mmCIF file of C-alpha atoms in Angstrom:
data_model
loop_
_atom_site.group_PDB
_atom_site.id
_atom_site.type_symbol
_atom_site.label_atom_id
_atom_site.label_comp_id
_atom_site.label_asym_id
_atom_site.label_seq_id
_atom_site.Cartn_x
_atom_site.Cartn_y
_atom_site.Cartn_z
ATOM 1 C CA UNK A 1 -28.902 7.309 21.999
ATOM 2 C CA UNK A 2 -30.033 4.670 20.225
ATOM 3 C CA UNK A 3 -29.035 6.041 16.982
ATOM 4 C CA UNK A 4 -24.886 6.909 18.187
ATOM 5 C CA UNK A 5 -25.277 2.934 18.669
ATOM 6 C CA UNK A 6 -26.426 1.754 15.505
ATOM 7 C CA UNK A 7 -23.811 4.636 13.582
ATOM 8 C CA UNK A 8 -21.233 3.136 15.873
ATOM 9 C CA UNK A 9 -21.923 -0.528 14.746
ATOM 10 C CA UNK A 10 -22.481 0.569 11.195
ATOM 11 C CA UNK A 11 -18.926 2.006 10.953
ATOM 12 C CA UNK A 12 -17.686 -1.496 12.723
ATOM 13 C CA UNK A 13 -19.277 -3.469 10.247
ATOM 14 C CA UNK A 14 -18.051 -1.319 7.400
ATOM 15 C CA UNK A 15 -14.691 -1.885 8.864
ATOM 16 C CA UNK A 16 -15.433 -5.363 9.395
ATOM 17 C CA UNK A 17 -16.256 -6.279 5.899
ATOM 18 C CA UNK A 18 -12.974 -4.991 4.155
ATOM 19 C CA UNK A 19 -12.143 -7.444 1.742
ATOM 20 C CA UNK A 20 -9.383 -9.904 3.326
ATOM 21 C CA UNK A 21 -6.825 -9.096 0.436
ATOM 22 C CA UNK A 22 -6.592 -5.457 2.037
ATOM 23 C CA UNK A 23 -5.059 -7.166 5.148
ATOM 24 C CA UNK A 24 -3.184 -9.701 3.806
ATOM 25 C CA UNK A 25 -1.023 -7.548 1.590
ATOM 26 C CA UNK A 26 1.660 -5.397 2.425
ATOM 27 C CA UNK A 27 2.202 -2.571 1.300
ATOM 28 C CA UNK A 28 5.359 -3.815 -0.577
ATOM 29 C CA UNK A 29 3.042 -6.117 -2.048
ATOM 30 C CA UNK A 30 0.731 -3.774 -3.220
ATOM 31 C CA UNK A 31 3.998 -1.670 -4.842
ATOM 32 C CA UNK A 32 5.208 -5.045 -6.619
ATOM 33 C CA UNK A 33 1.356 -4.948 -7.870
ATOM 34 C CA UNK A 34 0.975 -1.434 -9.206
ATOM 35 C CA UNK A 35 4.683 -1.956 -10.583
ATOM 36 C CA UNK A 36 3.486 -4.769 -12.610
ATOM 37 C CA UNK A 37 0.732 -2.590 -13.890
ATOM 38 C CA UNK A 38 2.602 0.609 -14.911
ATOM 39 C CA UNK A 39 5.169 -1.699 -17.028
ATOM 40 C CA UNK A 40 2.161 -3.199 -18.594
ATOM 41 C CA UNK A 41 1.346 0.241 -19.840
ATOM 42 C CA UNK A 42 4.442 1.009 -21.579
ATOM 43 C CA UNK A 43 4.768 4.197 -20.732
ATOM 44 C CA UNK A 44 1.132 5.615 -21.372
ATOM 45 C CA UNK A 45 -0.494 6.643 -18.239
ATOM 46 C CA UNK A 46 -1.977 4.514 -15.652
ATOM 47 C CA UNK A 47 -4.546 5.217 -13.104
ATOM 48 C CA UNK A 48 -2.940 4.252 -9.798
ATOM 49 C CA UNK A 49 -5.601 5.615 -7.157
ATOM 50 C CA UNK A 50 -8.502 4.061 -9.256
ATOM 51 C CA UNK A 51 -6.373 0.498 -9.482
ATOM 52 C CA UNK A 52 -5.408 0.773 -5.803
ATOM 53 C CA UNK A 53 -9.073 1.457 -4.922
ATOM 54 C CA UNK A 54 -10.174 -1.497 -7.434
ATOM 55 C CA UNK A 55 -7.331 -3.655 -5.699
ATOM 56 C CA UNK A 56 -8.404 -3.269 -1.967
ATOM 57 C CA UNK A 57 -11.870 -2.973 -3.064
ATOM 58 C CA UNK A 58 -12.513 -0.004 -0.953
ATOM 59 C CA UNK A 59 -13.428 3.011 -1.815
ATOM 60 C CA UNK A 60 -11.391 4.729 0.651
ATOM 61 C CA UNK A 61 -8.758 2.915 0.172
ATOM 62 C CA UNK A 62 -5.302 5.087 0.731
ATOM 63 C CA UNK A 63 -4.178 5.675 -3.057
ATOM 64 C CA UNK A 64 -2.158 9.001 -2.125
ATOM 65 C CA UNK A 65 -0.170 7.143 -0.170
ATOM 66 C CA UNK A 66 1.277 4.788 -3.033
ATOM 67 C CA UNK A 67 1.272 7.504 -5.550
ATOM 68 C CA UNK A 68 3.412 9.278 -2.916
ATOM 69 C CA UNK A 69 5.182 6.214 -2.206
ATOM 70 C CA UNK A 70 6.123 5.657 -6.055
ATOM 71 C CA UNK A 71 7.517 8.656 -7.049
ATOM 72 C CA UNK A 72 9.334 9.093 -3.380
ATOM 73 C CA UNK A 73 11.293 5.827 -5.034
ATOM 74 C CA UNK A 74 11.077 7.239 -8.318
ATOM 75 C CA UNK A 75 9.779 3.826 -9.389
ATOM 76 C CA UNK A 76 6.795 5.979 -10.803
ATOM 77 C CA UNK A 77 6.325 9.783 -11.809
ATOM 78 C CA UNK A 78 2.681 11.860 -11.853
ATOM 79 C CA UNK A 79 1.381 12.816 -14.737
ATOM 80 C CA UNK A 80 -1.776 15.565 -15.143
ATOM 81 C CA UNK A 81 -4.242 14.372 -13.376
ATOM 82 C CA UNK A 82 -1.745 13.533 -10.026
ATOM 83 C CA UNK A 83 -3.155 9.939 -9.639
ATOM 84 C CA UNK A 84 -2.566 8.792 -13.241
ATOM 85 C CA UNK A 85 1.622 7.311 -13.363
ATOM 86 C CA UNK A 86 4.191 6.546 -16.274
ATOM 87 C CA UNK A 87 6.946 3.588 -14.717
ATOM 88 C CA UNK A 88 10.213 5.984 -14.717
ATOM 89 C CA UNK A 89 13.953 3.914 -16.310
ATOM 90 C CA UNK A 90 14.383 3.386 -12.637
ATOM 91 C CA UNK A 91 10.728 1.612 -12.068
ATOM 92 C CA UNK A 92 11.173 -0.763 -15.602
ATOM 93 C CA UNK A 93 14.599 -1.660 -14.333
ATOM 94 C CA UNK A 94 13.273 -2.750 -11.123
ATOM 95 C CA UNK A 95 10.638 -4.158 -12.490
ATOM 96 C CA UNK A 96 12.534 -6.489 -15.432
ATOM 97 C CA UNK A 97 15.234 -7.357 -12.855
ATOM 98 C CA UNK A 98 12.623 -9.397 -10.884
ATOM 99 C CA UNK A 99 10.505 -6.929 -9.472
ATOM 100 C CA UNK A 100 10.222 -4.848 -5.951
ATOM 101 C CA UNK A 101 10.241 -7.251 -3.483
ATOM 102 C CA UNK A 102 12.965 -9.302 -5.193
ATOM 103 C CA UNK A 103 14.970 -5.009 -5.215
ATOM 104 C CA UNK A 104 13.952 -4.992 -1.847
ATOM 105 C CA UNK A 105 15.490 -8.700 -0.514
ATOM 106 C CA UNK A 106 18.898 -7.871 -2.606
ATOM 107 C CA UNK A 107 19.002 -4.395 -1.041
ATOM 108 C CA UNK A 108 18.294 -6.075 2.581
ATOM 109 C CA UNK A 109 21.029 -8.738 1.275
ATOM 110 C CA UNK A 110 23.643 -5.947 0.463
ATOM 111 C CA UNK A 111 22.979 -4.290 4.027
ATOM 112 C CA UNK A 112 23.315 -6.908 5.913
ATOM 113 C CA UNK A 113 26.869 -7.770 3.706
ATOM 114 C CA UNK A 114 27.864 -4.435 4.349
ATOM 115 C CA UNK A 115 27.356 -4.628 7.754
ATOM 116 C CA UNK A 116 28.791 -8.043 8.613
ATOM 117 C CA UNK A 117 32.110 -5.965 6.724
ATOM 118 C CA UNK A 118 31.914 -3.511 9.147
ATOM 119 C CA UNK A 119 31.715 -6.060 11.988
ATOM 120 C CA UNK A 120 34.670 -7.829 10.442
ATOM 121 C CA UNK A 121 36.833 -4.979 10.143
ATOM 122 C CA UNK A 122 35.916 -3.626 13.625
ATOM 123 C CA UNK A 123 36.984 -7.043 15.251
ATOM 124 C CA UNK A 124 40.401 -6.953 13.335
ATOM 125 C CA UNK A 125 40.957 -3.692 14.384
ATOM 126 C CA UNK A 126 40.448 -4.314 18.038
ATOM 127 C CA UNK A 127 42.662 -7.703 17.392
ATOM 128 C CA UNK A 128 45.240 -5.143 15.895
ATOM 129 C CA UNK A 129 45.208 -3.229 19.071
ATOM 130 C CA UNK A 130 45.071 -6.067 21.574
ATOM 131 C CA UNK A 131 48.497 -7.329 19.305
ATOM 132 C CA UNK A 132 50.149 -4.125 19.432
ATOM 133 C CA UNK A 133 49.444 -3.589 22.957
ATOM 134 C CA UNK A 134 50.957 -7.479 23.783
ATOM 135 C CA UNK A 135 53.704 -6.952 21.234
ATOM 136 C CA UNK A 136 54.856 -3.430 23.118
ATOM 137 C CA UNK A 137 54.503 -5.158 27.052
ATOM 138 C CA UNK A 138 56.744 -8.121 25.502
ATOM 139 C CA UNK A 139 59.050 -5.844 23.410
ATOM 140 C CA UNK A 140 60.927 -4.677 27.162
ATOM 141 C CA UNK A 141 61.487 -8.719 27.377
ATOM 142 C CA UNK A 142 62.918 -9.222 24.068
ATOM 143 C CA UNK A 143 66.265 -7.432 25.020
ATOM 144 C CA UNK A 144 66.572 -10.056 27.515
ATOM 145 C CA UNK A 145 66.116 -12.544 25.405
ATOM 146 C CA UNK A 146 68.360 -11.492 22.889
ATOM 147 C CA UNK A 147 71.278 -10.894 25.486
ATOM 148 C CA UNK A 148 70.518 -14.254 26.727
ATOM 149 C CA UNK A 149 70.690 -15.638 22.983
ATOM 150 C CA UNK A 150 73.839 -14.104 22.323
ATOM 151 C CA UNK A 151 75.138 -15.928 25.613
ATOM 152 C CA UNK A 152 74.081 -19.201 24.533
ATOM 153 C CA UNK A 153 75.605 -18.569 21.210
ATOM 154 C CA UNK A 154 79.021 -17.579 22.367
ATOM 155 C CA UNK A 155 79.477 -20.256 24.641
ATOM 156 C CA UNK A 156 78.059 -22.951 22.352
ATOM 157 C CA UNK A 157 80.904 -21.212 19.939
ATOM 158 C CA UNK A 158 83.563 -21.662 23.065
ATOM 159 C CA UNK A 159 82.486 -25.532 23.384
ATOM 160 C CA UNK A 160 83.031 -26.038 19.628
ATOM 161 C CA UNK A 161 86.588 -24.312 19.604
ATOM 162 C CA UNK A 162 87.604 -25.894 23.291
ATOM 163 C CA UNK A 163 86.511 -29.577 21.801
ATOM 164 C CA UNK A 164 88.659 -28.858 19.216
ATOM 165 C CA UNK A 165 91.632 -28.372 19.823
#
């Protein structure tokens, strides 16, 4: 019994003592990182899983999951062995326009433009609708108001003439 104990606290300490730059990076962060790193090699390939492990100083530190990650955004593409990476045109671009999180803010930027386009338009469209529907309840009243018009106009036409002669 004594020995589940002291397994059990081992595997909290090992927990315990992950270095603090694991948990205060995102993963986003850690892309922007690795992104850096495959530009930096030019093209030859670069060791991801050994660089990931090396950044979150732990050895069981989840490399597939970036190497996935990269070539899912085709910022990165495997080469023989799977966890060594060349930067793909897309992944340089990215990288020389300012880097991933910088892609990421201007494609959150662009989504919330496109939606705020889509609210606009859906708003004029309903103001459309709440016209027409006003313009077709008043339409019945505008024959009245023309008649009356005409009225007006033909008996401010018969004071001119009477005041006249």
């Amino acid at each position: 019994m004594l020995n589940d104990n002291s397994s059990a606290s081992n595997a909290i300490s090992a927990q315990i003592s992950k270095p603090l730059a694991y948990i205060a990076m995102t993963e986003d962060q850690i892309i922007e990182k690795i992104l850096s790193k495959l530009s930096e090699h030019n093209g030859s390939p670069f060791f991801v899983a050994d660089f990931v492990i090396h950044l979150l100083g732990d050895e069981s530190a989840p490399y597939n999951t970036f190497v996935d990650r990269l070539e899912s955004l085709n910022l990165a593409r495997p080469t023989q062995p799977r966890h060594a990476m060349v930067i793909t045109d897309h992944g340089r671009q990215v990288f020389t326009n300012g880097g991933w999180l910088k892609y990421l803010a201007e494609k959150k930027s662009e989504k919330f433009k496109a939606d705020d386009k889509e609210a606009l338009e859906a708003e004029l469209t309903v103001s459309n609708i709440e016209a027409n529907r006003l313009n077709k309840r008043n339409s019945k009243y505008n024959i009245w108001f023309s008649i009356i018009n005409v009225i007006i106009g033909l008996l401010n036409l018969w004071l001119i003439l009477k005041a006249v002669k």
